[in-house]
CSV table of N, CA and C in Angstrom, one decimal:
chain,number,residue,atom,x,y,z
J,833,MET,N,184.2,-2.3,168.6
J,833,MET,CA,182.8,-2.0,168.3
J,833,MET,C,182.0,-1.7,169.6
J,834,ALA,N,181.2,-0.7,169.6
J,834,ALA,CA,180.4,-0.4,170.7
J,834,ALA,C,179.3,-1.4,171.0
J,835,ARG,N,179.1,-1.7,172.2
J,835,ARG,CA,178.0,-2.6,172.6
J,835,ARG,C,176.7,-1.9,172.5
J,836,LEU,N,175.8,-2.5,171.8
J,836,LEU,CA,174.5,-1.9,171.6
J,836,LEU,C,173.4,-2.6,172.4
J,837,LYS,N,172.4,-1.9,172.8
J,837,LYS,CA,171.1,-2.5,173.3
J,837,LYS,C,170.2,-2.5,172.1
J,838,ILE,N,169.8,-3.6,171.6
J,838,ILE,CA,169.1,-3.7,170.3
J,838,ILE,C,167.7,-4.4,170.6
J,839,LEU,N,166.7,-3.7,170.0
J,839,LEU,CA,165.3,-4.3,170.0
J,839,LEU,C,165.0,-4.9,168.7
J,840,VAL,N,164.6,-6.2,168.7
J,840,VAL,CA,164.2,-6.9,167.5
J,840,VAL,C,162.7,-7.1,167.5
J,841,VAL,N,162.0,-6.6,166.5
J,841,VAL,CA,160.6,-6.7,166.4
J,841,VAL,C,160.2,-7.5,165.2
J,842,ASP,N,159.6,-8.7,165.4
J,842,ASP,CA,159.2,-9.6,164.3
J,842,ASP,C,158.3,-10.7,164.9
J,843,ASP,N,157.3,-11.0,164.1
J,843,ASP,CA,156.3,-12.0,164.6
J,843,ASP,C,156.8,-13.4,164.5
J,844,ASN,N,157.9,-13.6,163.8
J,844,ASN,CA,158.5,-15.0,163.7
J,844,ASN,C,159.5,-15.2,164.8
J,845,GLN,N,159.1,-16.0,165.8
J,845,GLN,CA,160.0,-16.2,167.0
J,845,GLN,C,161.3,-16.8,166.6
J,846,ASP,N,161.3,-17.7,165.7
J,846,ASP,CA,162.6,-18.4,165.3
J,846,ASP,C,163.5,-17.3,164.7
J,847,PHE,N,163.0,-16.4,163.9
J,847,PHE,CA,163.8,-15.3,163.3
J,847,PHE,C,164.4,-14.5,164.5
J,848,CYS,N,163.6,-14.1,165.4
J,848,CYS,CA,164.0,-13.3,166.6
J,848,CYS,C,165.1,-14.0,167.3
J,849,GLU,N,165.0,-15.3,167.6
J,849,GLU,CA,166.0,-16.1,168.3
J,849,GLU,C,167.3,-16.2,167.5
J,850,SER,N,167.2,-16.4,166.2
J,850,SER,CA,168.4,-16.4,165.4
J,850,SER,C,169.2,-15.1,165.4
J,851,VAL,N,168.4,-14.0,165.3
J,851,VAL,CA,169.0,-12.6,165.4
J,851,VAL,C,169.6,-12.4,166.8
J,852,ARG,N,168.9,-12.8,167.8
J,852,ARG,CA,169.4,-12.6,169.2
J,852,ARG,C,170.7,-13.4,169.3
J,853,ASP,N,170.7,-14.6,168.9
J,853,ASP,CA,171.9,-15.5,169.1
J,853,ASP,C,173.1,-14.8,168.4
J,854,ILE,N,173.0,-14.4,167.2
J,854,ILE,CA,174.1,-13.8,166.4
J,854,ILE,C,174.5,-12.5,167.0
J,855,LEU,N,173.6,-11.6,167.3
J,855,LEU,CA,174.0,-10.3,167.9
J,855,LEU,C,174.6,-10.4,169.3
J,856,GLU,N,174.0,-11.3,170.1
J,856,GLU,CA,174.6,-11.5,171.4
J,856,GLU,C,176.0,-12.1,171.4
J,857,ALA,N,176.3,-13.0,170.4
J,857,ALA,CA,177.6,-13.5,170.2
J,857,ALA,C,178.6,-12.4,169.8
J,858,GLU,N,178.1,-11.3,169.3
J,858,GLU,CA,178.9,-10.1,169.0
J,858,GLU,C,179.0,-9.2,170.1
J,859,GLY,N,178.4,-9.5,171.3
J,859,GLY,CA,178.5,-8.7,172.4
J,859,GLY,C,177.4,-7.7,172.7
J,860,HIS,N,176.4,-7.8,171.9
J,860,HIS,CA,175.3,-6.8,172.0
J,860,HIS,C,174.2,-7.4,173.0
J,861,GLU,N,173.5,-6.5,173.6
J,861,GLU,CA,172.3,-6.9,174.4
J,861,GLU,C,171.1,-6.8,173.6
J,862,VAL,N,170.3,-7.9,173.5
J,862,VAL,CA,169.2,-8.0,172.6
J,862,VAL,C,167.9,-8.3,173.3
J,863,GLN,N,166.9,-7.6,173.0
J,863,GLN,CA,165.5,-7.9,173.5
J,863,GLN,C,164.6,-8.1,172.3
J,864,ALA,N,163.7,-9.0,172.4
J,864,ALA,CA,162.8,-9.3,171.2
J,864,ALA,C,161.4,-9.2,171.7
J,865,THR,N,160.6,-8.7,170.7
J,865,THR,CA,159.1,-8.7,170.9
J,865,THR,C,158.5,-9.0,169.6
J,866,TYR,N,157.2,-9.4,169.6
J,866,TYR,CA,156.6,-10.0,168.5
J,866,TYR,C,155.4,-9.2,167.9
J,867,ASP,N,155.2,-8.0,168.4
J,867,ASP,CA,154.1,-7.2,167.9
J,867,ASP,C,154.4,-5.7,168.0
J,868,GLY,N,153.7,-4.9,167.3
J,868,GLY,CA,154.0,-3.5,167.2
J,868,GLY,C,153.8,-2.8,168.5
J,869,GLN,N,152.7,-3.1,169.2
J,869,GLN,CA,152.3,-2.4,170.4
J,869,GLN,C,153.4,-2.6,171.5
J,870,SER,N,153.8,-3.8,171.6
J,870,SER,CA,154.8,-4.1,172.6
J,870,SER,C,156.1,-3.4,172.3
J,871,ALA,N,156.4,-3.3,171.0
J,871,ALA,CA,157.7,-2.6,170.6
J,871,ALA,C,157.6,-1.1,171.0
J,872,VAL,N,156.4,-0.5,170.8
J,872,VAL,CA,156.3,0.9,171.2
J,872,VAL,C,156.4,1.1,172.7
J,873,GLU,N,155.8,0.2,173.4
J,873,GLU,CA,155.9,0.2,174.9
J,873,GLU,C,157.3,0.1,175.4
J,874,LEU,N,158.0,-0.9,174.8
J,874,LEU,CA,159.4,-1.1,175.2
J,874,LEU,C,160.3,0.1,174.9
J,875,ALA,N,160.0,0.7,173.7
J,875,ALA,CA,160.8,1.9,173.3
J,875,ALA,C,160.6,3.1,174.2
J,876,GLN,N,159.4,3.1,174.7
J,876,GLN,CA,159.0,4.2,175.6
J,876,GLN,C,159.7,4.0,177.0
J,877,LYS,N,159.9,2.8,177.4
J,877,LYS,CA,160.5,2.5,178.7
J,877,LYS,C,162.0,2.4,178.8
J,878,GLU,N,162.6,2.0,177.7
J,878,GLU,CA,164.0,1.7,177.6
J,878,GLU,C,164.7,2.4,176.5
J,879,CYS,N,166.0,2.6,176.7
J,879,CYS,CA,166.8,3.3,175.7
J,879,CYS,C,167.5,2.3,174.8
J,880,PHE,N,167.1,2.2,173.6
J,880,PHE,CA,167.8,1.3,172.7
J,880,PHE,C,168.7,2.0,171.8
J,881,GLY,N,169.8,1.4,171.4
J,881,GLY,CA,170.8,2.0,170.5
J,881,GLY,C,170.4,1.6,169.0
J,882,LEU,N,169.5,0.7,168.8
J,882,LEU,CA,169.1,0.2,167.5
J,882,LEU,C,167.9,-0.6,167.6
J,883,ILE,N,167.0,-0.4,166.6
J,883,ILE,CA,165.7,-1.2,166.5
J,883,ILE,C,165.7,-1.9,165.1
J,884,LEU,N,165.5,-3.2,165.1
J,884,LEU,CA,165.3,-3.9,163.9
J,884,LEU,C,163.8,-4.2,163.8
J,885,MET,N,163.1,-3.7,162.8
J,885,MET,CA,161.6,-3.8,162.8
J,885,MET,C,161.1,-4.4,161.5
J,886,ASP,N,160.3,-5.5,161.7
J,886,ASP,CA,159.5,-6.0,160.6
J,886,ASP,C,158.3,-5.1,160.3
J,887,LEU,N,157.8,-5.1,159.1
J,887,LEU,CA,156.7,-4.3,158.8
J,887,LEU,C,155.3,-5.0,159.0
J,888,VAL,N,155.3,-6.3,158.7
J,888,VAL,CA,154.1,-7.1,158.8
J,888,VAL,C,154.1,-7.8,160.1
J,889,ILE,N,153.5,-7.2,161.2
J,889,ILE,CA,153.5,-7.8,162.5
J,889,ILE,C,152.1,-7.7,163.1
J,890,PRO,N,151.7,-8.5,164.0
J,890,PRO,CA,150.3,-8.5,164.5
J,890,PRO,C,150.0,-7.1,165.2
J,891,GLY,N,148.7,-6.9,165.2
J,891,GLY,CA,148.2,-5.7,165.9
J,891,GLY,C,148.6,-4.4,165.2
J,892,MET,N,149.4,-3.6,165.8
J,892,MET,CA,150.0,-2.4,165.2
J,892,MET,C,151.0,-2.8,164.2
J,893,ASP,N,150.9,-2.4,162.9
J,893,ASP,CA,151.8,-2.7,161.9
J,893,ASP,C,153.1,-2.0,162.1
J,894,GLY,N,154.2,-2.4,161.4
J,894,GLY,CA,155.5,-1.8,161.6
J,894,GLY,C,155.6,-0.3,161.3
J,895,VAL,N,154.9,0.1,160.3
J,895,VAL,CA,154.9,1.6,159.9
J,895,VAL,C,154.3,2.4,161.0
J,896,THR,N,153.2,2.0,161.6
J,896,THR,CA,152.5,2.7,162.7
J,896,THR,C,153.4,2.6,163.9
J,897,ALA,N,154.0,1.5,164.2
J,897,ALA,CA,154.9,1.4,165.3
J,897,ALA,C,156.1,2.4,165.2
J,898,ILE,N,156.7,2.5,164.0
J,898,ILE,CA,157.8,3.4,163.8
J,898,ILE,C,157.3,4.8,164.0
J,899,LYS,N,156.2,5.2,163.5
J,899,LYS,CA,155.7,6.6,163.8
J,899,LYS,C,155.5,6.8,165.3
J,900,ALA,N,155.0,5.8,166.0
J,900,ALA,CA,154.8,6.0,167.5
J,900,ALA,C,156.1,6.1,168.2
J,901,ILE,N,157.1,5.2,167.8
J,901,ILE,CA,158.4,5.2,168.4
J,901,ILE,C,159.1,6.6,168.2
J,902,ARG,N,158.9,7.1,167.0
J,902,ARG,CA,159.6,8.4,166.7
J,902,ARG,C,159.1,9.6,167.6
J,903,LYS,N,157.9,9.4,168.1
J,903,LYS,CA,157.4,10.5,169.0
J,903,LYS,C,158.2,10.6,170.3
J,904,THR,N,158.6,9.5,170.8
J,904,THR,CA,159.4,9.5,172.1
J,904,THR,C,160.9,9.2,171.9
J,905,SER,N,161.2,8.6,170.8
J,905,SER,CA,162.6,8.3,170.5
J,905,SER,C,163.0,8.7,169.1
J,906,PRO,N,163.1,10.0,168.9
J,906,PRO,CA,163.3,10.6,167.6
J,906,PRO,C,164.6,10.2,166.9
J,907,SER,N,165.6,9.9,167.7
J,907,SER,CA,167.0,9.6,167.1
J,907,SER,C,167.4,8.2,167.1
J,908,VAL,N,166.7,7.3,167.7
J,908,VAL,CA,167.1,5.9,167.7
J,908,VAL,C,167.1,5.4,166.2
J,909,PRO,N,168.2,4.8,165.8
J,909,PRO,CA,168.2,4.2,164.4
J,909,PRO,C,167.2,3.0,164.3
J,910,ILE,N,166.5,3.0,163.2
J,910,ILE,CA,165.5,1.9,163.0
J,910,ILE,C,165.8,1.3,161.6
J,911,ILE,N,166.1,0.0,161.6
J,911,ILE,CA,166.3,-0.7,160.4
J,911,ILE,C,165.1,-1.6,160.1
J,912,VAL,N,164.5,-1.4,159.0
J,912,VAL,CA,163.4,-2.3,158.6
J,912,VAL,C,164.0,-3.6,158.0
J,913,VAL,N,163.5,-4.7,158.6
J,913,VAL,CA,163.9,-6.0,158.1
J,913,VAL,C,162.6,-6.8,157.7
J,914,THR,N,162.4,-6.9,156.4
J,914,THR,CA,161.1,-7.5,156.0
J,914,THR,C,161.3,-8.3,154.7
J,915,ALA,N,160.4,-9.3,154.6
J,915,ALA,CA,160.4,-10.1,153.3
J,915,ALA,C,159.3,-9.5,152.4
J,916,PHE,N,158.5,-8.6,153.0
J,916,PHE,CA,157.5,-7.9,152.3
J,916,PHE,C,158.1,-6.8,151.4
J,917,GLY,N,158.3,-7.0,150.1
J,917,GLY,CA,159.1,-6.2,149.3
J,917,GLY,C,158.3,-5.1,148.5
J,918,GLU,N,157.0,-4.8,148.8
J,918,GLU,CA,156.3,-3.8,148.1
J,918,GLU,C,156.9,-2.5,148.3
J,919,GLU,N,157.4,-1.8,147.3
J,919,GLU,CA,158.2,-0.6,147.4
J,919,GLU,C,157.4,0.5,148.1
J,920,SER,N,156.1,0.6,147.9
J,920,SER,CA,155.3,1.7,148.5
J,920,SER,C,155.3,1.6,150.0
J,921,ILE,N,155.2,0.3,150.5
J,921,ILE,CA,155.2,0.1,152.0
J,921,ILE,C,156.6,0.5,152.6
J,922,ILE,N,157.6,0.1,151.9
J,922,ILE,CA,159.0,0.4,152.3
J,922,ILE,C,159.2,1.9,152.3
J,923,GLU,N,158.7,2.6,151.3
J,923,GLU,CA,158.8,4.0,151.2
J,923,GLU,C,158.1,4.7,152.4
J,924,GLU,N,156.9,4.1,152.7
J,924,GLU,CA,156.1,4.6,153.8
J,924,GLU,C,156.9,4.5,155.1
J,925,ALA,N,157.6,3.4,155.3
J,925,ALA,CA,158.4,3.1,156.5
J,925,ALA,C,159.5,4.2,156.6
J,926,PHE,N,160.1,4.5,155.5
J,926,PHE,CA,161.2,5.6,155.5
J,926,PHE,C,160.6,6.9,155.8
J,927,ARG,N,159.4,7.2,155.3
J,927,ARG,CA,158.7,8.5,155.6
J,927,ARG,C,158.4,8.5,157.1
J,928,ALA,N,158.0,7.4,157.7
J,928,ALA,CA,157.7,7.3,159.1
J,928,ALA,C,158.9,7.5,160.0
J,929,GLY,N,160.1,7.2,159.4
J,929,GLY,CA,161.3,7.4,160.3
J,929,GLY,C,162.3,6.3,160.2
J,930,ALA,N,162.1,5.3,159.4
J,930,ALA,CA,163.1,4.2,159.3
J,930,ALA,C,164.3,4.8,158.6
J,931,ASN,N,165.5,4.2,159.0
J,931,ASN,CA,166.8,4.7,158.5
J,931,ASN,C,167.4,3.9,157.4
J,932,LYS,N,167.0,2.6,157.4
J,932,LYS,CA,167.6,1.6,156.4
J,932,LYS,C,166.7,0.4,156.3
J,933,GLN,N,166.9,-0.4,155.2
J,933,GLN,CA,166.1,-1.5,155.0
J,933,GLN,C,167.0,-2.7,154.6
J,934,PHE,N,166.7,-3.9,155.2
J,934,PHE,CA,167.3,-5.1,154.9
J,934,PHE,C,166.2,-6.1,154.5
J,935,GLY,N,166.4,-6.9,153.4
J,935,GLY,CA,165.4,-7.9,153.0
J,935,GLY,C,165.7,-9.2,153.8
J,936,LYS,N,164.6,-10.0,153.8
J,936,LYS,CA,164.7,-11.4,154.3
J,936,LYS,C,164.9,-12.3,153.1
J,937,PRO,N,165.6,-13.4,153.2
J,937,PRO,CA,166.4,-13.7,154.4
J,937,PRO,C,167.5,-12.7,154.6
J,938,ILE,N,167.8,-12.4,155.8
J,938,ILE,CA,168.8,-11.3,156.1
J,938,ILE,C,170.2,-11.9,155.9
J,939,ASP,N,171.0,-11.0,155.4
J,939,ASP,CA,172.5,-11.3,155.3
J,939,ASP,C,173.1,-10.8,156.6
J,940,PHE,N,173.4,-11.7,157.5
J,940,PHE,CA,173.9,-11.3,158.8
J,940,PHE,C,175.3,-10.7,158.7
J,941,ASN,N,176.1,-11.2,157.8
J,941,ASN,CA,177.4,-10.6,157.7
J,941,ASN,C,177.3,-9.1,157.3
J,942,ARG,N,176.4,-8.8,156.4
J,942,ARG,CA,176.1,-7.4,156.0
J,942,ARG,C,175.6,-6.6,157.1
J,943,LEU,N,174.6,-7.2,157.9
J,943,LEU,CA,174.1,-6.5,159.0
J,943,LEU,C,175.1,-6.2,160.1
J,944,LEU,N,175.9,-7.2,160.4
J,944,LEU,CA,177.0,-7.0,161.4
J,944,LEU,C,178.0,-5.9,160.9
J,945,ALA,N,178.4,-6.0,159.6
J,945,ALA,CA,179.3,-5.0,159.1
J,945,ALA,C,178.7,-3.6,159.2
J,946,ASP,N,177.4,-3.5,158.9
J,946,ASP,CA,176.7,-2.2,159.0
J,946,ASP,C,176.7,-1.6,160.4
J,947,ILE,N,176.4,-2.5,161.4
J,947,ILE,CA,176.4,-2.1,162.8
J,947,ILE,C,177.8,-1.7,163.2
J,948,SER,N,178.8,-2.4,162.8
J,948,SER,CA,180.2,-2.1,163.3
J,948,SER,C,180.7,-0.8,162.7
J,949,LYS,N,180.3,-0.5,161.5
J,949,LYS,CA,180.8,0.7,160.8
J,949,LYS,C,180.0,2.0,161.1
J,950,ASN,N,178.9,1.9,161.8
J,950,ASN,CA,178.1,3.1,162.0
J,950,ASN,C,178.2,3.5,163.4
J,951,ASP,N,179.0,4.6,163.6
J,951,ASP,CA,179.2,5.1,164.9
J,951,ASP,C,177.9,5.8,165.4
J,952,HIS,N,177.0,6.2,164.5
J,952,HIS,CA,175.8,6.9,165.0
J,952,HIS,C,174.8,5.9,165.7
J,953,TYR,N,175.0,4.6,165.6
J,953,TYR,CA,174.1,3.7,166.3
J,953,TYR,C,174.5,3.9,167.8
J,954,GLY,N,173.5,4.1,168.6
J,954,GLY,CA,173.7,4.5,170.0
J,954,GLY,C,174.3,3.3,170.9
J,955,ALA,N,175.4,3.6,171.6
J,955,ALA,CA,175.9,2.6,172.5
J,955,ALA,C,175.2,2.6,173.8
J,956,SER,N,175.1,1.5,174.4
J,956,SER,CA,174.5,1.4,175.8
J,956,SER,C,175.5,0.9,176.8
J,957,ALA,N,175.3,1.2,178.0
J,957,ALA,CA,176.2,0.8,179.1
J,957,ALA,C,176.2,-0.7,179.3
Protein backbone atom coordinates (compact mmCIF):
# COMPACT_ATOMS: atom_id res chain seq x y z
CA MET A 1 0.00 0.00 0.00
CA ALA A 2 1.28 3.45 -0.89
CA ARG A 3 2.02 5.81 1.95
CA LEU A 4 -0.35 8.77 1.85
CA LYS A 5 -0.22 12.24 3.32
CA ILE A 6 -3.77 12.62 4.67
CA LEU A 7 -5.57 15.70 5.96
CA VAL A 8 -8.34 15.07 8.49
CA VAL A 9 -10.81 17.92 8.98
CA ASP A 10 -13.26 17.61 11.89
CA ASP A 11 -14.20 19.80 14.84
CA ASN A 12 -14.12 16.77 17.17
CA GLN A 13 -10.52 16.55 18.35
CA ASP A 14 -11.02 13.07 19.82
CA PHE A 15 -12.24 11.83 16.43
CA CYS A 16 -9.23 13.41 14.72
CA GLU A 17 -6.85 11.75 17.18
CA SER A 18 -8.50 8.35 16.68
CA VAL A 19 -8.27 8.67 12.91
CA ARG A 20 -4.66 9.87 13.16
CA ASP A 21 -3.67 6.93 15.39
CA ILE A 22 -5.25 4.34 13.09
CA LEU A 23 -3.94 5.81 9.84
CA GLU A 24 -0.44 6.39 11.21
CA ALA A 25 -0.36 2.77 12.43
CA GLU A 26 -0.92 1.85 8.76
CA GLY A 27 2.09 3.94 7.73
CA HIS A 28 0.35 7.10 6.56
CA GLU A 29 1.33 10.66 7.47
CA VAL A 30 -1.66 12.44 9.00
CA GLN A 31 -2.32 16.09 9.71
CA ALA A 32 -5.49 17.26 11.46
CA THR A 33 -7.30 20.55 11.59
CA TYR A 34 -10.57 21.50 13.19
CA ASP A 35 -12.17 24.11 10.91
CA GLY A 36 -12.78 24.75 7.23
CA GLN A 37 -10.60 27.82 6.79
CA SER A 38 -7.54 26.06 8.19
CA ALA A 39 -8.25 23.09 5.91
CA VAL A 40 -8.28 25.35 2.85
CA GLU A 41 -5.05 27.07 3.92
CA LEU A 42 -3.29 23.74 4.51
CA ALA A 43 -4.50 22.35 1.17
CA GLN A 44 -3.08 25.43 -0.57
CA LYS A 45 0.34 25.03 1.12
CA GLU A 46 0.79 21.26 1.10
CA CYS A 47 0.17 18.37 -1.27
CA PHE A 48 -2.19 15.82 0.27
CA GLY A 49 -2.95 12.42 -1.21
CA LEU A 50 -6.35 12.29 0.52
CA ILE A 51 -8.61 14.58 2.54
CA LEU A 52 -11.20 13.33 5.05
CA MET A 53 -13.70 16.18 5.55
CA ASP A 54 -16.56 16.63 8.00
CA LEU A 55 -19.35 18.86 6.70
CA VAL A 56 -20.42 20.52 9.95
CA ILE A 57 -17.30 22.36 11.12
CA PRO A 58 -16.74 25.84 12.60
CA GLY A 59 -16.41 28.91 10.44
CA MET A 60 -16.31 27.81 6.83
CA ASP A 61 -18.53 24.72 6.49
CA GLY A 62 -17.30 21.56 4.79
CA VAL A 63 -19.08 22.14 1.46
CA THR A 64 -17.61 25.64 1.14
CA ALA A 65 -14.18 24.29 2.11
CA ILE A 66 -14.42 21.56 -0.55
CA LYS A 67 -15.26 24.18 -3.19
CA ALA A 68 -12.27 26.30 -2.14
CA ILE A 69 -9.91 23.31 -2.07
CA ARG A 70 -11.03 22.27 -5.55
CA LYS A 71 -9.84 25.64 -6.92
CA THR A 72 -6.21 24.87 -6.05
CA SER A 73 -6.26 21.08 -5.70
CA PRO A 74 -8.69 19.81 -8.32
CA SER A 75 -7.57 16.19 -8.22
CA VAL A 76 -7.04 15.41 -4.52
CA PRO A 77 -9.54 12.75 -3.42
CA ILE A 78 -11.96 14.06 -0.78
CA ILE A 79 -13.98 11.70 1.38
CA VAL A 80 -16.82 13.25 3.37
CA VAL A 81 -17.03 11.77 6.87
CA THR A 82 -20.10 13.02 8.69
CA ALA A 83 -22.82 12.07 11.16
CA PHE A 84 -25.00 14.69 9.51
CA GLY A 85 -27.04 12.49 7.20
CA GLU A 86 -29.29 14.95 5.38
CA GLU A 87 -29.17 13.75 1.78
CA SER A 88 -29.35 17.25 0.25
CA ILE A 89 -26.21 18.37 2.11
CA ILE A 90 -24.32 15.23 1.09
CA GLU A 91 -25.42 15.72 -2.52
CA GLU A 92 -24.20 19.32 -2.32
CA ALA A 93 -20.82 18.05 -1.09
CA PHE A 94 -20.60 15.73 -4.11
CA ARG A 95 -21.47 18.59 -6.46
CA ALA A 96 -18.74 20.65 -4.76
CA GLY A 97 -16.19 17.95 -5.53
CA ALA A 98 -16.32 15.24 -2.86
CA ASN A 99 -15.55 11.76 -4.17
CA LYS A 100 -17.05 9.50 -1.52
CA GLN A 101 -18.95 9.56 1.77
CA PHE A 102 -18.55 7.60 5.01
CA GLY A 103 -21.01 7.94 7.89
CA LYS A 104 -20.12 8.28 11.54
CA PRO A 105 -19.35 6.31 13.51
CA ILE A 106 -16.80 5.44 10.87
CA ASP A 107 -16.04 1.84 9.99
CA PHE A 108 -12.24 2.01 10.07
CA ASN A 109 -11.83 -1.42 8.49
CA ARG A 110 -13.91 -0.27 5.52
CA LEU A 111 -11.98 3.02 5.30
CA LEU A 112 -8.61 1.24 5.39
CA ALA A 113 -9.79 -1.26 2.77
CA ASP A 114 -10.96 1.61 0.57
CA ILE A 115 -7.63 3.41 0.91
CA SER A 116 -5.61 0.27 0.17
CA LYS A 117 -7.56 -0.67 -2.96
CA ASN A 118 -7.68 2.78 -4.54
CA ASP A 119 -4.54 3.45 -6.53
CA HIS A 120 -5.89 6.88 -7.51
CA TYR A 121 -5.34 8.16 -3.97
CA GLY A 122 -2.14 10.16 -4.30
CA ALA A 123 1.01 8.79 -2.73
CA SER A 124 3.42 11.14 -1.00
CA ALA A 125 7.13 10.77 -0.39
